[in-house]
Short mmCIF file of C-alpha atoms and ligand atoms in Angstrom, two decimals:
data_model
loop_
_atom_site.label_atom_id
_atom_site.label_comp_id
_atom_site.label_asym_id
_atom_site.label_seq_id
_atom_site.Cartn_x
_atom_site.Cartn_y
_atom_site.Cartn_z
CA ASN A 725 -13.76 -15.80 2.73
CA LYS A 726 -15.30 -12.22 1.91
CA ASN A 727 -15.93 -9.82 4.74
CA ASP A 728 -13.46 -11.82 7.57
CA VAL A 729 -11.27 -9.19 9.15
CA LEU A 730 -7.67 -9.54 7.29
CA LEU A 731 -5.81 -6.69 9.52
CA GLU A 732 -7.07 -5.20 12.72
CA VAL A 733 -5.27 -2.52 14.27
CA SER A 734 -6.32 -1.59 17.99
CA GLY A 735 -5.01 1.86 20.03
CA LEU A 736 -1.96 1.73 17.73
CA GLN A 737 0.78 4.11 19.20
CA VAL A 738 4.22 5.05 17.28
CA ALA A 739 6.80 7.28 18.54
CA TYR A 740 10.26 8.81 17.43
CA GLY A 741 11.98 9.30 20.69
CA GLY A 742 9.95 11.46 22.47
CA ILE A 743 7.66 12.58 19.65
CA GLN A 744 4.01 10.65 19.62
CA ALA A 745 3.49 10.64 15.74
CA VAL A 746 0.22 7.88 16.31
CA LYS A 747 -1.86 8.34 19.32
CA GLY A 748 -4.26 5.32 19.60
CA ALA A 749 -5.22 4.46 15.64
CA SER A 750 -7.49 1.76 15.25
CA PHE A 751 -9.03 0.11 11.56
CA GLN A 752 -9.70 -2.70 10.26
CA VAL A 753 -9.29 -3.94 6.69
CA ARG A 754 -11.90 -6.85 5.29
CA GLN A 755 -10.98 -9.40 2.46
CA GLY A 756 -11.48 -7.93 -0.87
CA GLU A 757 -11.92 -4.39 0.45
CA LEU A 758 -10.03 -1.30 -0.89
CA VAL A 759 -9.72 1.00 2.39
CA CYS A 760 -7.95 4.28 2.12
CA LEU A 761 -6.20 6.19 4.69
CA ILE A 762 -6.49 10.13 4.11
CA GLY A 763 -4.95 12.90 6.17
CA ALA A 764 -2.70 15.98 6.06
CA ASN A 765 1.06 15.97 6.25
CA GLY A 766 2.40 14.57 8.97
CA ALA A 767 -0.67 13.36 10.09
CA GLY A 768 0.64 9.81 10.88
CA LYS A 769 -0.23 7.40 7.85
CA THR A 770 3.06 6.55 6.85
CA THR A 771 4.06 5.93 10.09
CA THR A 772 0.93 3.76 10.57
CA LEU A 773 1.65 1.70 7.79
CA LYS A 774 5.33 0.94 8.77
CA ALA A 775 4.16 -0.29 12.04
CA VAL A 776 1.61 -2.55 11.00
CA THR A 777 4.33 -3.60 8.44
CA GLY A 778 7.40 -4.51 10.89
CA THR A 779 9.49 -1.59 9.82
CA GLN A 780 8.71 0.80 12.84
CA PRO A 781 8.22 -0.28 16.47
CA VAL A 782 4.94 -0.18 18.20
CA ALA A 783 4.96 1.26 21.35
CA ASN A 784 1.40 0.13 22.22
CA GLY A 785 -1.61 -1.28 20.58
CA GLU A 786 -2.72 -4.41 19.08
CA ILE A 787 -1.89 -5.30 15.31
CA ARG A 788 -3.99 -8.30 14.28
CA TYR A 789 -3.70 -10.10 10.73
CA LEU A 790 -5.51 -13.15 9.49
CA GLY A 791 -6.72 -13.65 12.94
CA LYS A 792 -3.17 -13.56 15.07
CA PRO A 793 -1.23 -10.84 16.71
CA ILE A 794 1.65 -9.76 14.82
CA LYS A 795 3.26 -7.12 17.10
CA GLY A 796 7.08 -7.67 16.79
CA GLN A 797 7.32 -9.35 13.97
CA GLY A 798 9.97 -8.22 11.45
CA ALA A 799 9.18 -7.16 7.86
CA TRP A 800 10.54 -10.07 6.16
CA ASP A 801 7.84 -12.70 7.92
CA LEU A 802 5.11 -10.21 7.43
CA VAL A 803 5.98 -10.55 3.34
CA LYS A 804 5.96 -13.79 3.43
CA GLN A 805 2.95 -14.15 5.23
CA GLY A 806 1.30 -11.48 2.74
CA LEU A 807 1.40 -8.47 4.33
CA VAL A 808 3.20 -5.98 1.92
CA MET A 809 4.19 -2.64 1.53
CA VAL A 810 4.94 -0.42 -1.21
CA PRO A 811 6.97 2.33 0.13
CA GLU A 812 6.40 5.96 -0.30
CA GLY A 813 9.39 6.96 -2.72
CA ARG A 814 9.06 3.35 -4.69
CA GLY A 815 12.41 2.26 -3.48
CA THR A 816 13.32 0.30 -6.54
CA PHE A 817 16.69 -1.30 -7.31
CA THR A 818 18.15 1.36 -9.56
CA ARG A 819 20.74 -1.15 -11.33
CA MET A 820 18.95 -3.94 -11.68
CA THR A 821 16.73 -4.46 -15.10
CA ILE A 822 12.92 -4.32 -14.39
CA VAL A 823 12.72 -8.21 -14.60
CA GLU A 824 15.51 -8.40 -12.05
CA ASN A 825 13.67 -6.22 -9.60
CA LEU A 826 10.01 -8.37 -10.14
CA GLN A 827 12.56 -11.48 -9.06
CA MET A 828 13.75 -10.07 -6.16
CA GLY A 829 9.96 -9.40 -5.29
CA ALA A 830 9.60 -12.98 -5.03
CA TYR A 831 12.77 -13.27 -2.63
CA THR A 832 10.43 -14.72 0.33
CA ARG A 833 9.13 -17.47 -1.98
CA ASN A 834 10.31 -21.05 -2.94
CA ASP A 835 7.86 -22.22 -5.35
CA GLY A 836 8.45 -22.37 -9.09
CA GLU A 837 6.07 -20.46 -10.33
CA VAL A 838 7.86 -17.10 -10.30
CA GLU A 839 8.29 -16.56 -14.27
CA THR A 840 4.24 -17.17 -14.32
CA ASP A 841 3.87 -14.25 -11.90
CA ILE A 842 6.32 -12.21 -13.87
CA ASP A 843 3.75 -12.98 -16.84
CA LYS A 844 0.64 -11.80 -14.84
CA VAL A 845 2.98 -8.25 -13.92
CA PHE A 846 3.75 -7.89 -17.41
CA ALA A 847 -0.17 -8.37 -18.05
CA ILE A 848 -1.27 -5.89 -15.59
CA PHE A 849 1.46 -3.09 -16.57
CA PRO A 850 2.44 -3.65 -20.42
CA ARG A 851 4.88 -0.97 -20.07
CA LEU A 852 7.08 -2.96 -17.58
CA LYS A 853 7.01 -5.97 -20.23
CA GLU A 854 8.22 -3.40 -23.23
CA ARG A 855 11.20 -2.35 -20.65
CA ALA A 856 11.66 -5.80 -19.20
CA THR A 857 15.77 -5.74 -19.60
CA GLN A 858 15.72 -1.83 -19.00
CA LEU A 859 17.64 -0.56 -16.14
CA ALA A 860 14.81 0.57 -13.41
CA GLY A 861 16.91 3.77 -12.64
CA THR A 862 16.56 5.16 -16.45
CA MET A 863 12.80 4.72 -16.15
CA SER A 864 10.46 7.81 -15.36
CA GLY A 865 8.83 8.10 -11.69
CA GLY A 866 5.61 7.00 -13.02
CA GLU A 867 7.32 3.53 -14.55
CA GLN A 868 9.58 3.07 -11.24
CA GLN A 869 5.91 3.25 -9.37
CA MET A 870 4.53 0.70 -11.62
CA LEU A 871 7.69 -1.68 -11.18
CA ALA A 872 7.34 -1.15 -7.06
CA MET A 873 3.91 -2.44 -7.04
CA GLY A 874 4.71 -5.11 -9.42
CA ARG A 875 7.23 -6.20 -6.97
CA ALA A 876 5.23 -6.08 -4.03
CA LEU A 877 2.61 -8.26 -6.30
CA MET A 878 5.93 -10.74 -6.72
CA ALA A 879 5.15 -11.30 -3.29
CA ARG A 880 1.42 -12.49 -3.72
CA PRO A 881 -0.04 -9.88 -0.99
CA LYS A 882 -2.74 -11.34 0.83
CA VAL A 883 -2.72 -7.36 2.02
CA LEU A 884 -1.02 -4.72 -0.11
CA LEU A 885 -0.42 -1.57 1.71
CA LEU A 886 0.24 1.33 -0.70
CA ASP A 887 2.03 4.97 0.66
CA GLU A 888 1.10 7.71 -1.47
CA PRO A 889 1.45 5.89 -5.08
CA SER A 890 0.60 8.81 -7.14
CA MET A 891 2.85 11.15 -5.04
CA GLY A 892 4.91 13.39 -7.56
CA LEU A 893 3.80 12.24 -10.77
CA SER A 894 2.20 13.98 -13.92
CA PRO A 895 -1.61 13.98 -14.23
CA ILE A 896 -2.26 11.44 -17.05
CA MET A 897 0.39 8.94 -14.86
CA VAL A 898 -1.90 9.82 -11.42
CA ASP A 899 -4.71 8.86 -13.86
CA LYS A 900 -3.06 5.49 -14.40
CA ILE A 901 -1.38 4.51 -11.21
CA PHE A 902 -5.20 4.81 -9.96
CA GLU A 903 -6.25 2.78 -13.13
CA VAL A 904 -4.02 0.10 -12.03
CA VAL A 905 -4.93 0.69 -8.05
CA ALA A 906 -8.33 -0.41 -8.95
CA ASP A 907 -7.26 -3.39 -11.59
CA ILE A 908 -5.07 -4.72 -8.70
CA HIS A 909 -8.23 -4.71 -6.66
CA SER A 910 -10.91 -6.19 -9.28
CA ARG A 911 -8.07 -9.12 -9.51
CA GLY A 912 -9.02 -9.60 -6.09
CA THR A 913 -6.07 -8.03 -3.91
CA THR A 914 -7.38 -6.72 -0.60
CA ILE A 915 -6.03 -2.91 -0.34
CA LEU A 916 -4.84 -0.33 1.83
CA LEU A 917 -4.23 2.76 0.62
CA VAL A 918 -2.53 5.75 2.07
CA GLU A 919 -3.35 8.94 -0.16
CA GLN A 920 -2.89 12.74 -0.37
CA ASN A 921 -4.96 12.62 -3.41
CA ALA A 922 -8.03 12.27 -1.34
CA SER A 923 -10.73 12.70 -3.76
CA ARG A 924 -9.28 10.14 -6.27
CA ALA A 925 -8.49 7.92 -3.20
CA LEU A 926 -12.35 8.39 -1.90
CA ALA A 927 -14.34 7.67 -4.88
CA LEU A 928 -12.06 4.20 -5.19
CA ALA A 929 -12.24 3.26 -2.16
CA ASP A 930 -14.57 0.88 -0.80
CA ARG A 931 -14.17 2.67 2.59
CA GLY A 932 -11.85 5.45 3.97
CA TYR A 933 -10.34 6.65 7.67
CA VAL A 934 -9.35 10.37 8.49
CA MET A 935 -6.04 10.66 10.44
CA GLU A 936 -5.49 13.73 12.00
CA SER A 937 -2.85 14.60 14.30
CA GLY A 938 -1.87 10.59 15.12
CA VAL A 939 -5.70 9.45 15.56
CA ILE A 940 -8.24 8.28 13.19
CA THR A 941 -11.20 11.14 13.49
CA MET A 942 -13.89 10.03 11.23
CA ASP A 943 -14.34 6.72 8.89
CA GLY A 944 -16.95 5.64 6.58
CA ALA A 945 -17.80 4.65 3.07
CA GLY A 946 -15.84 6.00 0.50
CA GLN A 947 -18.86 7.58 -1.43
CA ALA A 948 -20.13 8.97 2.33
CA LEU A 949 -16.54 10.82 3.06
CA LEU A 950 -16.96 12.03 -0.57
CA SER A 951 -19.85 14.06 0.25
CA ASP A 952 -19.63 14.85 4.03
CA PRO A 953 -19.08 18.62 4.27
CA LYS A 954 -16.06 18.62 7.11
CA VAL A 955 -14.28 16.03 4.57
CA GLN A 956 -14.33 18.21 1.88
CA ALA A 957 -13.48 21.42 3.61
CA ALA A 958 -10.46 20.24 4.79
CA TYR A 959 -9.29 17.82 1.89
CA LEU A 960 -11.07 18.41 -1.21
CA GLY A 961 -10.90 21.82 -1.60
CA ALA A 962 -14.10 22.68 -0.95
P1 ATP B 1388 3.19 12.99 4.77
O1 ATP B 1388 2.53 12.47 3.89
O2 ATP B 1388 3.78 13.91 5.07
O3 ATP B 1388 3.89 11.67 5.36
P2 ATP B 1388 1.98 11.34 7.03
O4 ATP B 1388 0.89 11.08 7.40
O5 ATP B 1388 2.49 9.72 6.47
O6 ATP B 1388 2.61 12.34 6.11
P3 ATP B 1388 4.07 10.71 9.09
O7 ATP B 1388 5.12 10.46 7.96
O8 ATP B 1388 3.79 9.25 9.29
O9 ATP B 1388 2.72 11.39 8.42
O10 ATP B 1388 4.59 11.35 10.30
C1 ATP B 1388 4.01 11.27 11.39
C2 ATP B 1388 5.00 12.23 12.43
O11 ATP B 1388 5.99 11.83 13.15
C3 ATP B 1388 5.46 13.81 12.00
O12 ATP B 1388 4.79 14.96 12.91
C4 ATP B 1388 7.06 13.58 11.41
O13 ATP B 1388 7.27 14.75 11.62
C5 ATP B 1388 7.33 12.30 12.38
N1 ATP B 1388 7.83 11.46 11.83
C6 ATP B 1388 8.15 10.80 10.88
N2 ATP B 1388 9.14 10.26 10.49
C7 ATP B 1388 9.69 10.15 11.83
C8 ATP B 1388 11.46 10.00 12.31
N3 ATP B 1388 11.92 9.36 11.31
N4 ATP B 1388 11.97 10.34 13.20
C9 ATP B 1388 11.43 11.44 13.80
N5 ATP B 1388 9.85 12.05 13.55
C10 ATP B 1388 9.35 11.47 12.68
#
């Protein structure tokens, strides 16, 4: 139901050896929301996403997804339950075609609706349809980002976590990617978006969190953070 808390992170701590990358972060994502997590390089945003999706061990804290604790569960199990991340740098299978990459995205499913879902992904990303039989490695960075997002959608995410989808893309492609994030959200997918492009992310988000040196220091409605002088000074180049 609308407003149900789908993802709840409390006091999350993550360390790499002796380095504490996340030092007690707490945040929630509710059904239907687009929530963004902004912050400087090295603040701990990627590490937070990895810990939530089971690809980085949690030192301390609680993670609840769909009302149940999930700490310690592996990425495969979590993807199967609809907690799906598109990693920074995309990670597409470069020597497979677009369609084969999308089929790989459905590897946790065993229903007969994969072809129907590929058509849905093609409706969101007409560019992928045009290039269906092309090898992923021959596509541009923006096209590969679209493919990575399309592949994640094939797992039928209940919460989609996007790590820096606009990173390294041309201005036109950045526009396109933010359009597509808004489109996926408007079709009903709940999204947690990590972005360096704070102004674009906050403009789109229902709510946002600011992370600094491993802790959440501010939170609020996207528009409220966008007009906050501290956020403007630190992240919006004001
Ligand atoms: P960026 O936007 O640069 O990815 P971030 O906010 O996502 O920044 P993280 O990538 O989560 O930040 O990094 C948080 C801290 O953890 C940084 O100090 C980083 O150097 C450190 N860190 C990240 N990955 C590792 C790793 N595999 N081993 C050791 N330290 C790491």
